[in-house]
Short mmCIF file of C-alpha atoms and ligand atoms in Angstrom, two decimals:
data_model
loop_
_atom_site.label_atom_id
_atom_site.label_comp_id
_atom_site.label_asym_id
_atom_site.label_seq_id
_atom_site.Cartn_x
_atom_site.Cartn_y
_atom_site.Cartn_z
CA UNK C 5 6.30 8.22 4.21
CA UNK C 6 6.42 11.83 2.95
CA UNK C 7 3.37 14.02 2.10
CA UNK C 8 4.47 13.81 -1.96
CA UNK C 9 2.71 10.76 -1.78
CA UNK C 10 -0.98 11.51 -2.19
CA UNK C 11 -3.94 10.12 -2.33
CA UNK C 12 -6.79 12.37 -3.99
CA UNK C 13 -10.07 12.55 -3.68
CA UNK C 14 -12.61 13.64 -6.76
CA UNK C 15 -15.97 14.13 -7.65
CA UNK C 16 -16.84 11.96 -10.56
CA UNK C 17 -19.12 11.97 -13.49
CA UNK C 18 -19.87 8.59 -14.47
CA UNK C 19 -16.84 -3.30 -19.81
CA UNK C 20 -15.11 -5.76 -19.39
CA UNK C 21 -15.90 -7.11 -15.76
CA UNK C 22 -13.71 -8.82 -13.64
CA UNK C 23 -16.68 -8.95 -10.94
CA UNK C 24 -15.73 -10.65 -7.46
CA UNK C 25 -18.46 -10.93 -5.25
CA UNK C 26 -17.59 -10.72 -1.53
CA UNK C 27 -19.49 -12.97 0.67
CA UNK C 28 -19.35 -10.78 4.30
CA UNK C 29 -21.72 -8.05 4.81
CA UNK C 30 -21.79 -5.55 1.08
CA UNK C 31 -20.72 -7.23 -2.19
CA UNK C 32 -18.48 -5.14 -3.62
CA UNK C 33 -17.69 -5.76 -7.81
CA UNK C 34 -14.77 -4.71 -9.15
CA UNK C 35 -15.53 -3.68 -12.66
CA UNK C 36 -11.68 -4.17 -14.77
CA UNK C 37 -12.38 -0.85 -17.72
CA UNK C 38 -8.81 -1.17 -18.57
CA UNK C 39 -8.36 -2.42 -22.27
CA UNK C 40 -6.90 -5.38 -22.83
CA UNK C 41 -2.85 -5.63 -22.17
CA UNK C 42 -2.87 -2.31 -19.77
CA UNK C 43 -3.62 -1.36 -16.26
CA UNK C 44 -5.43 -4.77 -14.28
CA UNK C 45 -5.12 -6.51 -17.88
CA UNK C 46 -1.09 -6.27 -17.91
CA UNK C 47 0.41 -9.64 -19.28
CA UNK C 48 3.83 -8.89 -17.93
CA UNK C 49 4.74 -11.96 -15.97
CA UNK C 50 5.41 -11.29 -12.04
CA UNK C 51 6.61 -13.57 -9.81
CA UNK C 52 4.24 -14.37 -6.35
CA UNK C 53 4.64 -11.81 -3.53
CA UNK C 54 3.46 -11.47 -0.44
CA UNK C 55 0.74 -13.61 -0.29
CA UNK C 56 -0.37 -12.60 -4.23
CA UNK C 57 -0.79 -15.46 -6.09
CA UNK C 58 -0.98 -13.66 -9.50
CA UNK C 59 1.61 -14.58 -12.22
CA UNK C 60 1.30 -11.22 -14.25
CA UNK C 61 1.31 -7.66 -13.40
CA UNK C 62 -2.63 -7.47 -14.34
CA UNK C 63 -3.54 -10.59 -11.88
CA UNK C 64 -1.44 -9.25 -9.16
CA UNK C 65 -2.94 -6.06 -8.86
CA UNK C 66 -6.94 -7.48 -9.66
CA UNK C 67 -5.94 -9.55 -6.70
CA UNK C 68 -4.60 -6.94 -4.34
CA UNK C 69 -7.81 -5.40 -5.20
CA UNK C 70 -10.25 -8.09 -4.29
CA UNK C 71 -8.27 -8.22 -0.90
CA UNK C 72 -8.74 -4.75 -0.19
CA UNK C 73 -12.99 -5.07 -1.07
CA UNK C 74 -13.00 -8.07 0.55
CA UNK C 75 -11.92 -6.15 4.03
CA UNK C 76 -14.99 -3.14 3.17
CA UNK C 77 -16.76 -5.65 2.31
CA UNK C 78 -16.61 -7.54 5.75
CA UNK C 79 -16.94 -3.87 7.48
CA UNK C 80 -19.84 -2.05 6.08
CA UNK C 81 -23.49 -2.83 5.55
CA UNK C 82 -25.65 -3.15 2.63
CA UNK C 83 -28.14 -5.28 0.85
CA UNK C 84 -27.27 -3.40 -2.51
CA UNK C 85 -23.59 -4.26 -4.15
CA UNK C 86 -21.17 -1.85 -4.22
CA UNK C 87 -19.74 -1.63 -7.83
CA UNK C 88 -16.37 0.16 -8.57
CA UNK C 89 -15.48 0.95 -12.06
CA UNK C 90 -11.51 0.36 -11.89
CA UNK C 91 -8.65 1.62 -13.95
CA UNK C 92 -4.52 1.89 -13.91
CA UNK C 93 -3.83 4.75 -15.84
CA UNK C 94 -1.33 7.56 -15.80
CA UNK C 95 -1.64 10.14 -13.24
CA UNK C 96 0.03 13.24 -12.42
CA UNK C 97 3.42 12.38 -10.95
CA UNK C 98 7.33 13.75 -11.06
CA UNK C 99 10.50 12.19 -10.15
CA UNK C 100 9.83 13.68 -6.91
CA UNK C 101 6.03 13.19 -5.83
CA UNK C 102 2.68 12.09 -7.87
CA UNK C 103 -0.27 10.68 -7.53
CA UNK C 104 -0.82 7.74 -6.05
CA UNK C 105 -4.74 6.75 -6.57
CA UNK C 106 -7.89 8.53 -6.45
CA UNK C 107 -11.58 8.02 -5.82
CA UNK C 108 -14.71 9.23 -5.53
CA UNK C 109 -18.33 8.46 -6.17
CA UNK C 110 -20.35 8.55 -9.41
CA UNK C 111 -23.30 10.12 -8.83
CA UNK C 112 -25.23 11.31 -5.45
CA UNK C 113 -28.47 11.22 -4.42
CA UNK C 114 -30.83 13.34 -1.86
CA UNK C 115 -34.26 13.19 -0.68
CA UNK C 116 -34.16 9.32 0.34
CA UNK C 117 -37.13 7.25 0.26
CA UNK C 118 -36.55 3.89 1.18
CA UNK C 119 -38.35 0.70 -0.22
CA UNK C 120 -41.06 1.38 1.95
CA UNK C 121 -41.79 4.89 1.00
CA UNK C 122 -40.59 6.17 4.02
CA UNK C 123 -38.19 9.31 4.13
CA UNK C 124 -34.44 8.26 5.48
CA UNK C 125 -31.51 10.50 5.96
CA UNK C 126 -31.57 13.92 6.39
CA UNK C 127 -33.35 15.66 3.93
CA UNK C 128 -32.02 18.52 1.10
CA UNK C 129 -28.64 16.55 1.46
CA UNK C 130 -26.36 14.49 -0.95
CA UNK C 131 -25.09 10.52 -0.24
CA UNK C 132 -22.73 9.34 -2.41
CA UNK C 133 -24.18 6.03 -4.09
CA UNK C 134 -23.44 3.60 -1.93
CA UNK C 135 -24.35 5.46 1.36
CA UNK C 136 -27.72 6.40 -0.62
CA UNK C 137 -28.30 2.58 -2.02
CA UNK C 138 -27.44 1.24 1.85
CA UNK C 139 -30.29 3.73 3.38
CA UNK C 140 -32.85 3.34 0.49
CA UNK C 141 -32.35 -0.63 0.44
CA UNK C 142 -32.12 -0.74 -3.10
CA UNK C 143 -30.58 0.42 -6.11
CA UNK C 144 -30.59 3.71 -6.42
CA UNK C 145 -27.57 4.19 -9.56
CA UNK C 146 -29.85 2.05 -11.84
CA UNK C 147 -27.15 -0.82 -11.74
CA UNK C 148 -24.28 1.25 -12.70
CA UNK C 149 -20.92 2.14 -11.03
CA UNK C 150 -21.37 4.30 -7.78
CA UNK C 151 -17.39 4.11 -7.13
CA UNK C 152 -14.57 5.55 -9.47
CA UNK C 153 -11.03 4.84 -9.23
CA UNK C 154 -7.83 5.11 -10.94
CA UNK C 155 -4.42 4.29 -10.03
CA UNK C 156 -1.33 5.22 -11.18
CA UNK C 157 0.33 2.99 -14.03
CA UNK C 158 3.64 4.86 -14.04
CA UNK C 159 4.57 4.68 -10.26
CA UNK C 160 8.12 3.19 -9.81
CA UNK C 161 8.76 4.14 -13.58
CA UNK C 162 11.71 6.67 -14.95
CA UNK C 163 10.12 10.03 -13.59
CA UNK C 164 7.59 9.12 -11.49
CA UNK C 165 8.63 8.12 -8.04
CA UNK C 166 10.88 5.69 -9.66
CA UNK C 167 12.38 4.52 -5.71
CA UNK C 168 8.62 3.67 -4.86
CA UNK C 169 6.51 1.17 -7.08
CA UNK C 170 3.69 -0.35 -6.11
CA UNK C 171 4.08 -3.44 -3.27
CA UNK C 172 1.44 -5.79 -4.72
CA UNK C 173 1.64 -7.95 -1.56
CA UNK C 174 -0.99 -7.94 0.51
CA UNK C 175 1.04 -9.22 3.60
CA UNK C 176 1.90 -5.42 4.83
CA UNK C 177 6.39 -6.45 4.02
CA UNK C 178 5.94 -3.28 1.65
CA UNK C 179 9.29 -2.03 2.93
CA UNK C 180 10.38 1.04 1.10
CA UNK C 181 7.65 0.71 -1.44
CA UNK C 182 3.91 2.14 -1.48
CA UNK C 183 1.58 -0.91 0.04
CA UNK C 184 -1.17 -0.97 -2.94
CA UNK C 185 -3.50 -2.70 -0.55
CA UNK C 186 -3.53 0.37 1.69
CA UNK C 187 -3.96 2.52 -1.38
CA UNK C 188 -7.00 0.69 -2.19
CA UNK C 189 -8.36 0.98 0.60
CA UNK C 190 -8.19 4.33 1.20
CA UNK C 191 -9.04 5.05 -2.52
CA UNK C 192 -12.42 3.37 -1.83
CA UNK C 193 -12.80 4.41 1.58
CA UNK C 194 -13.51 8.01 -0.17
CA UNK C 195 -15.71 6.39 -2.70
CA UNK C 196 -18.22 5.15 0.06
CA UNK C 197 -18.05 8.42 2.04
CA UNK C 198 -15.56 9.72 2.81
CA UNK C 199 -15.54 12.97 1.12
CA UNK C 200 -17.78 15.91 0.40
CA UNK C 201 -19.92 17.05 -1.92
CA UNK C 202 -19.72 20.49 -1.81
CA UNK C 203 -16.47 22.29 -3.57
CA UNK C 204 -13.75 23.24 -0.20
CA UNK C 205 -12.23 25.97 -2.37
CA UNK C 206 -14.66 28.04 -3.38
CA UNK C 207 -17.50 27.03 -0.99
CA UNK C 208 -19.99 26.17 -2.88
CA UNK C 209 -22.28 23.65 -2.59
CA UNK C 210 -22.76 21.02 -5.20
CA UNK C 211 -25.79 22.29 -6.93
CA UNK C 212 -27.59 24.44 -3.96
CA UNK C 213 -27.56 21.21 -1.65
CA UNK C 214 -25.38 20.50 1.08
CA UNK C 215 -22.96 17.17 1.55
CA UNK C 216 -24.37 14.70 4.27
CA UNK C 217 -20.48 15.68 5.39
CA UNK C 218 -21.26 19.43 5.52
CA UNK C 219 -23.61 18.85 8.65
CA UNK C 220 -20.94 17.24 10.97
CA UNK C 221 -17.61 20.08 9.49
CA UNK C 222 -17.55 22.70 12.34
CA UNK C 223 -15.12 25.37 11.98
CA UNK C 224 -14.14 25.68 15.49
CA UNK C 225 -13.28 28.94 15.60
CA UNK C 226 -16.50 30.35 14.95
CA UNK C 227 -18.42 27.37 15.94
CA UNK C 228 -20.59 27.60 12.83
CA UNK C 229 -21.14 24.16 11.02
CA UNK C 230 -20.62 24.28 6.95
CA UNK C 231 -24.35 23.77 6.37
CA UNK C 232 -24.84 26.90 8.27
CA UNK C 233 -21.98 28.94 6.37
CA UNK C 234 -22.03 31.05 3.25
CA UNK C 235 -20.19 29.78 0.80
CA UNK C 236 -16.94 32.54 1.67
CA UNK C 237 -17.03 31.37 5.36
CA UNK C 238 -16.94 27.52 3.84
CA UNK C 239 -13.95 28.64 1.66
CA UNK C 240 -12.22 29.93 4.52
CA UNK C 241 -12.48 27.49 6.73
CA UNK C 242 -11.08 25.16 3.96
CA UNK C 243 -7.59 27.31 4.35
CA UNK C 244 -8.09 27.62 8.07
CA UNK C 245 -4.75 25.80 9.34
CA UNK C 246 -6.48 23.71 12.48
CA UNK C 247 -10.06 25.48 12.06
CA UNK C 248 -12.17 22.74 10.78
CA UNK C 249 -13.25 20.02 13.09
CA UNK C 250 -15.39 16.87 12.78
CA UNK C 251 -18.30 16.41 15.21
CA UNK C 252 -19.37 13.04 14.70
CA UNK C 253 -20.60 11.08 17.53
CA UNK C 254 -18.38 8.05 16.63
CA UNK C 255 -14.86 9.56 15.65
CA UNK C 256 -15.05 11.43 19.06
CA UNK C 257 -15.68 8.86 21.42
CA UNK C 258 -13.09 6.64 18.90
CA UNK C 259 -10.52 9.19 19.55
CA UNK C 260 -8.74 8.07 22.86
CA UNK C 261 -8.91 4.48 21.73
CA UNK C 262 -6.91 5.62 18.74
CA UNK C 263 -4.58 8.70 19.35
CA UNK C 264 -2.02 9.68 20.96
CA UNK C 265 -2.01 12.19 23.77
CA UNK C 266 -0.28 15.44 22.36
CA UNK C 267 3.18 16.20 23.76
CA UNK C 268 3.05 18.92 26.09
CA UNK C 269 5.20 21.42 27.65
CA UNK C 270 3.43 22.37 31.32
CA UNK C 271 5.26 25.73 32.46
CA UNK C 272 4.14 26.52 36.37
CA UNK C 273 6.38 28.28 39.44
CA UNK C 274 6.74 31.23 41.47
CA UNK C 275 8.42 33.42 38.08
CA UNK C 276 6.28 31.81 35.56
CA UNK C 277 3.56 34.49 35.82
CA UNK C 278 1.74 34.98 32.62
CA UNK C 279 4.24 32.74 30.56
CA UNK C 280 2.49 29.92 32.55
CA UNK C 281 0.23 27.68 30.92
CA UNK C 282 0.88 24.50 28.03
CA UNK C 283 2.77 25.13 25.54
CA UNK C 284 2.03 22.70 21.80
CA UNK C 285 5.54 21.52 21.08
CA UNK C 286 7.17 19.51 18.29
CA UNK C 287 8.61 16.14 19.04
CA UNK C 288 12.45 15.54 17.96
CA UNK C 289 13.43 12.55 15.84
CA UNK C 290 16.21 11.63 18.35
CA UNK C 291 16.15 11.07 22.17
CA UNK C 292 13.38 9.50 23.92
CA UNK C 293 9.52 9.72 23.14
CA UNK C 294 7.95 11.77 25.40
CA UNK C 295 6.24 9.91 27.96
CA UNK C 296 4.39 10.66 31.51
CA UNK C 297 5.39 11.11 34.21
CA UNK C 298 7.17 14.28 32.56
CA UNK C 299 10.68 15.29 32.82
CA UNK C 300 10.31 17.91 35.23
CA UNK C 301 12.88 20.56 35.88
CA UNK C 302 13.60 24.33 36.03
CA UNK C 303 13.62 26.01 32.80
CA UNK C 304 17.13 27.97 31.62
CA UNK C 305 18.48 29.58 29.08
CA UNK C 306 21.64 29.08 27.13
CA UNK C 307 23.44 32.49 26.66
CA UNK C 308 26.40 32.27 24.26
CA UNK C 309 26.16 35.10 21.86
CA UNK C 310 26.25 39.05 21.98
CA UNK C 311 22.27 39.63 20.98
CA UNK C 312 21.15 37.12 24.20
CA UNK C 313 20.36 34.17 22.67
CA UNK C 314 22.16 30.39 22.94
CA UNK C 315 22.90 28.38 20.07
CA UNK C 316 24.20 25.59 22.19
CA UNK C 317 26.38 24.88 18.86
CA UNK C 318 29.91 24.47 21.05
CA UNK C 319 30.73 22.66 24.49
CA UNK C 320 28.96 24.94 27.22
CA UNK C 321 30.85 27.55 29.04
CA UNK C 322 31.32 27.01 32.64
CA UNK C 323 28.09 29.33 33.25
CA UNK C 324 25.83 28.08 31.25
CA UNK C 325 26.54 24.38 32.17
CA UNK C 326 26.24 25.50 35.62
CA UNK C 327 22.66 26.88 34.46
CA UNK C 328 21.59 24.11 33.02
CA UNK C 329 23.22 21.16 35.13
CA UNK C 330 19.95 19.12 36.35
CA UNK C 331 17.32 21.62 34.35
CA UNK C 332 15.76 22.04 31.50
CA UNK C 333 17.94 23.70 28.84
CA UNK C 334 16.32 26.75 26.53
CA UNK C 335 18.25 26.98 23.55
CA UNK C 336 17.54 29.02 20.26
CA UNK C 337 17.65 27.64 16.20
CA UNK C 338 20.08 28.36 14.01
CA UNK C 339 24.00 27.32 13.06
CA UNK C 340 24.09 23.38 13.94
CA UNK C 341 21.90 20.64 13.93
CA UNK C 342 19.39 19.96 16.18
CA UNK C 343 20.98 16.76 17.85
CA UNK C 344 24.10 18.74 18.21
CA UNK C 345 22.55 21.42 20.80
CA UNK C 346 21.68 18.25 22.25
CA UNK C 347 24.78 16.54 22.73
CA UNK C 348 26.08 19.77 24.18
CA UNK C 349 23.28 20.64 26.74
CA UNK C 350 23.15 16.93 27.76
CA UNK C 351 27.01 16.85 28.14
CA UNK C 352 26.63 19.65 30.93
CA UNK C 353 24.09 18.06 32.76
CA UNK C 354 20.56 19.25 31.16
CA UNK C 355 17.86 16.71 31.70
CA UNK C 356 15.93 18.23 28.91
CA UNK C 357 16.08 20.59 25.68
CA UNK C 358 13.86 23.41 24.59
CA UNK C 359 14.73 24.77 21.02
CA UNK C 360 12.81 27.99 20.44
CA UNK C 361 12.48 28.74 16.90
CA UNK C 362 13.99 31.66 15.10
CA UNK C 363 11.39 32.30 13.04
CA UNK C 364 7.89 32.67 12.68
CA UNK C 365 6.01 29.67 10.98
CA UNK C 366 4.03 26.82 12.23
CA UNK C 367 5.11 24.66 14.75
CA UNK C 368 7.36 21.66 13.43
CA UNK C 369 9.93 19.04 15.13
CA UNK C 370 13.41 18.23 15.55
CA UNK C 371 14.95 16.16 12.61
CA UNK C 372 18.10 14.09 12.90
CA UNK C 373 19.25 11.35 14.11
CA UNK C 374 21.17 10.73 16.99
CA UNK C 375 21.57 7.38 19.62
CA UNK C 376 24.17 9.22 21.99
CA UNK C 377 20.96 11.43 23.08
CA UNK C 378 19.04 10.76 26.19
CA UNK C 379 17.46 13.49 27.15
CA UNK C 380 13.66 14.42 25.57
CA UNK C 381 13.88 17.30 23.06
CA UNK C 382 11.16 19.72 22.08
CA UNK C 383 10.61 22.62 19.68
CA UNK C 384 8.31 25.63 20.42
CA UNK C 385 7.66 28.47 18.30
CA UNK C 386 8.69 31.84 18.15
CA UNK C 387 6.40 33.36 19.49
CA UNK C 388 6.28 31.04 22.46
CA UNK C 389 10.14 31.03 22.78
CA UNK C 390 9.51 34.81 23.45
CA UNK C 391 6.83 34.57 25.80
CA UNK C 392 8.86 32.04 28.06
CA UNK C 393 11.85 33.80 27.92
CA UNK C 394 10.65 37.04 29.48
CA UNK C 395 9.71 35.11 32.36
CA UNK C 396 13.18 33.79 32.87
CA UNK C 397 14.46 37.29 33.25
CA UNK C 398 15.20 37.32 36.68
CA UNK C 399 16.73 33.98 37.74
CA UNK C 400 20.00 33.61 39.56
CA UNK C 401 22.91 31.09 37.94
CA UNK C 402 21.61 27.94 39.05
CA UNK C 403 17.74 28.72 39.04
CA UNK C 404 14.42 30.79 37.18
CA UNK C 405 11.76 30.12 39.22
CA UNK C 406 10.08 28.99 36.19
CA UNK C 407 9.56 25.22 35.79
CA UNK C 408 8.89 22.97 32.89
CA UNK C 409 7.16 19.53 32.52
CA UNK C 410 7.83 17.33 29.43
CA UNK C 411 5.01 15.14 29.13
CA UNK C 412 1.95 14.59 27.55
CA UNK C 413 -1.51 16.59 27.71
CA UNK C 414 -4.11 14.13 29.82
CA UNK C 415 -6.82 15.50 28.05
CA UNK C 416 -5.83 15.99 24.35
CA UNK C 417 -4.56 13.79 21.46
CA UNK C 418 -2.57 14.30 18.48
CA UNK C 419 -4.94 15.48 15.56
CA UNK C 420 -7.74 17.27 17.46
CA UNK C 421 -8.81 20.45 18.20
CA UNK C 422 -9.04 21.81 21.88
CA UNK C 423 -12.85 20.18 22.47
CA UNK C 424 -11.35 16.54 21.66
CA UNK C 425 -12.84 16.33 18.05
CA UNK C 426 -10.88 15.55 15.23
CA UNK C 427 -9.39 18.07 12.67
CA UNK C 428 -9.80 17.95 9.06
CA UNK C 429 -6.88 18.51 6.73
CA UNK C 430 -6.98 22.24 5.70
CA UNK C 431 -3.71 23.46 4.92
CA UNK C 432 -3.69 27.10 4.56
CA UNK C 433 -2.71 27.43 0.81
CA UNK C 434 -5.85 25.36 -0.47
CA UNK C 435 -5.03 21.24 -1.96
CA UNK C 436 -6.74 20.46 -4.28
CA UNK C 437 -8.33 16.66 -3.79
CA UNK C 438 -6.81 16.68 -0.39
CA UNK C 439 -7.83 19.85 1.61
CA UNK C 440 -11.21 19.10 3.68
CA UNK C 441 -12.01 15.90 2.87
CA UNK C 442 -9.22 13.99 4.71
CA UNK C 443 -8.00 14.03 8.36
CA UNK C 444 -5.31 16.12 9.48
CA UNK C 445 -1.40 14.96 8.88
CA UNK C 446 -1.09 15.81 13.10
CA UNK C 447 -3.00 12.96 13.57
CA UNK C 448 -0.60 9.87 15.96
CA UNK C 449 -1.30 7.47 15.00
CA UNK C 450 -1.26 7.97 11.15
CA UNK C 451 -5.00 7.06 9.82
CA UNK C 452 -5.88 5.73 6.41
CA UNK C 453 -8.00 9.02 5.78
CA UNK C 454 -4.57 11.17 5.55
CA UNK C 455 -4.04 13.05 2.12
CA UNK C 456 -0.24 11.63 2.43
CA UNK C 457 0.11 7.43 2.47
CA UNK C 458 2.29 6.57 5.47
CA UNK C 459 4.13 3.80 6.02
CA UNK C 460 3.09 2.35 9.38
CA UNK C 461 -0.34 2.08 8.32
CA UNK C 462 -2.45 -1.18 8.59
CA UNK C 463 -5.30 -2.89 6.61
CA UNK C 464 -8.01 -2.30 8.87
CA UNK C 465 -10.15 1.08 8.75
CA UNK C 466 -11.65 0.01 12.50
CA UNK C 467 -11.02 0.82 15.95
CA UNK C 468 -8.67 0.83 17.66
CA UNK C 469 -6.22 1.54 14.64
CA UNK C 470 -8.07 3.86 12.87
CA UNK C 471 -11.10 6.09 12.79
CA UNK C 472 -12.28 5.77 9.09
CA UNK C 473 -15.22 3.50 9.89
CA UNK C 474 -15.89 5.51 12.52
CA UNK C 475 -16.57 8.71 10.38
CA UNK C 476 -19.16 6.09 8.15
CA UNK C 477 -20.92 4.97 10.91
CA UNK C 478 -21.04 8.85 11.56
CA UNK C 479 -22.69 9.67 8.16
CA UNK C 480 -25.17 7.16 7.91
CA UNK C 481 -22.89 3.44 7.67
ZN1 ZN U 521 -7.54 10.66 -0.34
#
């Protein structure tokens, strides 16, 4: 949906039990610590949804939950019981964006000796409770909790998301809502694993020891992994943009099953000279999905005010439709909308659109929408705007030597870095509870693991829909 949804993970310190054992592979108990008439004990009557059963608030959402453990359950391993200690509870939230859940686990554990004295997992290194009860073969937690998690009570209330309750469903019909079955599982997808240890902002590890996680985060600029960093060079690569990779066996070879090939702007020909290369582009919100074989064509500019540039903004003048007529339009940002530089380059015969930013920031798409368009759209930065305009310096009316393919990359995928690995999310202003220990937003299609819920998500954490399992299997699952 939008990224003012999130869904945070935390390091935890440490009833009444509404304890449902799952049958499949890990029994996972749901232990209720709300008092009585809040949270999973809420007596306010609610009418079946969705294949929920429950007649109050309370039983809807206990039930939503024992859905959710009931698919970890089936997925992951153990001969030890996974307990959860489980609240609703207020959590930080505005009219605008809050918190939706979060998760972590209760205590970790290093050193591993299994029930046979023998030494398992790498050693010096922290597992979360479960991870560390699943390798050890028994109970490492002493029969408490090893999973914490709260959820917001206020969501869909006055000031707090109010458009966006809860769906308590657990058929997926969440429609505008927030699907509480995804939340869960995400929520307690960190509290088996999926997080680290060791603080993202400041670097440090969690009490001299690294995070089983912290030997598979590469910063890929540097190629140094996090157990090999100092604590700044951790930090850093927590803020790094697209600098921090995972190299797990299992999420890479995942990855084409899963992604989608990044869109891609191929620039070749005679003029291209050093402008030639692939260019990252942004995908527009109207006009067709970009799709191989590429819309191939040569590459012009629109020229329609004093300084050089084209704002495309009115119909094309008699030159410039003769410039673009059967080629790939360059147009700049600014004054109109997106899918009106559209309507105007298509209307002169431009079988695509290239709208070079105007000013410098990260790359981002083409909002709007718009069925009249029928031409693929892109946005390119700057910087790369620049770059690919010099090269179209010397073309005559009709032509630029310069030619431009509108596909997608054969060897990359939305969400990884340039080796095929998947990128952690590491904004550059640091996230509290979401930098580092989710995947990146860029990842198509959306995975459970975001910081942001999304609303084409579905229930299962396995391949090919998603690569959260993956990263378990990866740590030790
Ligand atoms: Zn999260």
């Amino acid at each position: 949906m939008t990224n003012n949804f999130k869904l945070k993970a935390l390091v935890a310190t440490l009833a009444l039990a509404g304890s449902i054992g799952s049958a499949q592979a890990v029994s996972i108990v749901i232990n209720n610590i709300n008092a009585a008439g809040v949270g999973f004990n809420d007596p306010t009557p609610a009418t079946p949804v969705g294949g929920n059963p429950g007649v109050t608030l309370g039983e809807q959402r206990l039930f939503a939950f024992t859905y959710a453990a009931n698919i970890w359950g089936s997925t992951l391993n153990s001969n030890v019981p996974i307990i959860i200690n489980a609240s609703f509870e207020p959590l930080t939230c505005t009219a605008t964006s809050g918190t939706l859940g979060s998760a972590g686990a209760t205590s970790v554990f290093r050193d591993l000796v299994d029930v046979n004295g023998n030494n398992v997992g790498i050693p010096g290194t922290w597992y979360g409770g479960a991870l560390a009860n699943k390798l050890t073969g028994e109970d490492q937690a002493g029969g408490q909790a090893v999973i914490r998690a709260r959820f917001n009570s206020n969501l869909g209330t006055t000031n707090c998301l109010a458009g966006s309750p809860f769906y308590l469903g657990v058929d997926g019909n969440h429609g505008t809502m927030i699907d509480f079955p995804t939340v869960l599982l995400h929520e307690m997808g960190h509290g088996v694993g999926f997080q680290t240890y060791t603080n993202g902002q400041t670097g440090a590890q969690l009490a001299g020891f690294p995070a089983i996680w912290d030997h598979y985060m590469l910063d890929n600029r540097t190629n140094k992994l996090w157990v090999d960093m100092t604590d700044a060079e951790r930090a850093a690569s927590g803020i790094s943009g697209n600098g921090l990779s995972w190299t797990g066996a299992n999420v890479t070879a995942g990855i084409p099953g899963v992604l989608s090939r990044k869109p891609v702007l191929t620039v070749t020909g005679v003029s291209a000279g050093t402008a030639a290369g692939d260019y990252a582009v942004g995908e527009a919100s109207f006009g067709p999905v970009l799709a191989n074989p590429p819309v191939t064509g040569q590459i012009m500019p629109v020229v329609d005010q004093a300084n050089g540039t084209g704002l495309a903004c009115t119909t094309l003048s008699a030159a410039n439709a003769l410039a673009v007529r059967g080629n790939i339009a360059v147009v700049d940002r600014g004054t109109c909308s997106f899918n009106i530089k559209a309507q105007n380059v298509q209307a002169a015969g431009a079988k695509g659109m290239i709208v070079v930013d105007n000013v410098n920031a990260a790359l981002s798409g083409l909002g709007g929408t718009d069925p009249t368009i029928t031409i693929p759209s892109v946005r390119i930065t700057l910087a790369d705007g620049t770059k690919l305009k010099a090269a179209l310096t010397k073309r005559s009316r009709t032509s630029s030597g310069v030619i431009g393919a509108l596909g997608r990359s054969l060897n990359s995928f939305a969400g990884t870095d340039n080796q095929g690995r998947a990128l952690l999310y590491t904004p550059t202003t640091y996230s509290p509870g979401s930098s580092v220990s989710h995947f990146t937003t860029d990842a198509t299609r959306n995975q459970l693991m975001e910081p942001a819920i999304n609303s084409d998500l579905t229930h299962s954490p396995l391949l090919p829909y998603d690569l959260t399992y993956e990263l378990l299997k990866d740590i030790g699952w």
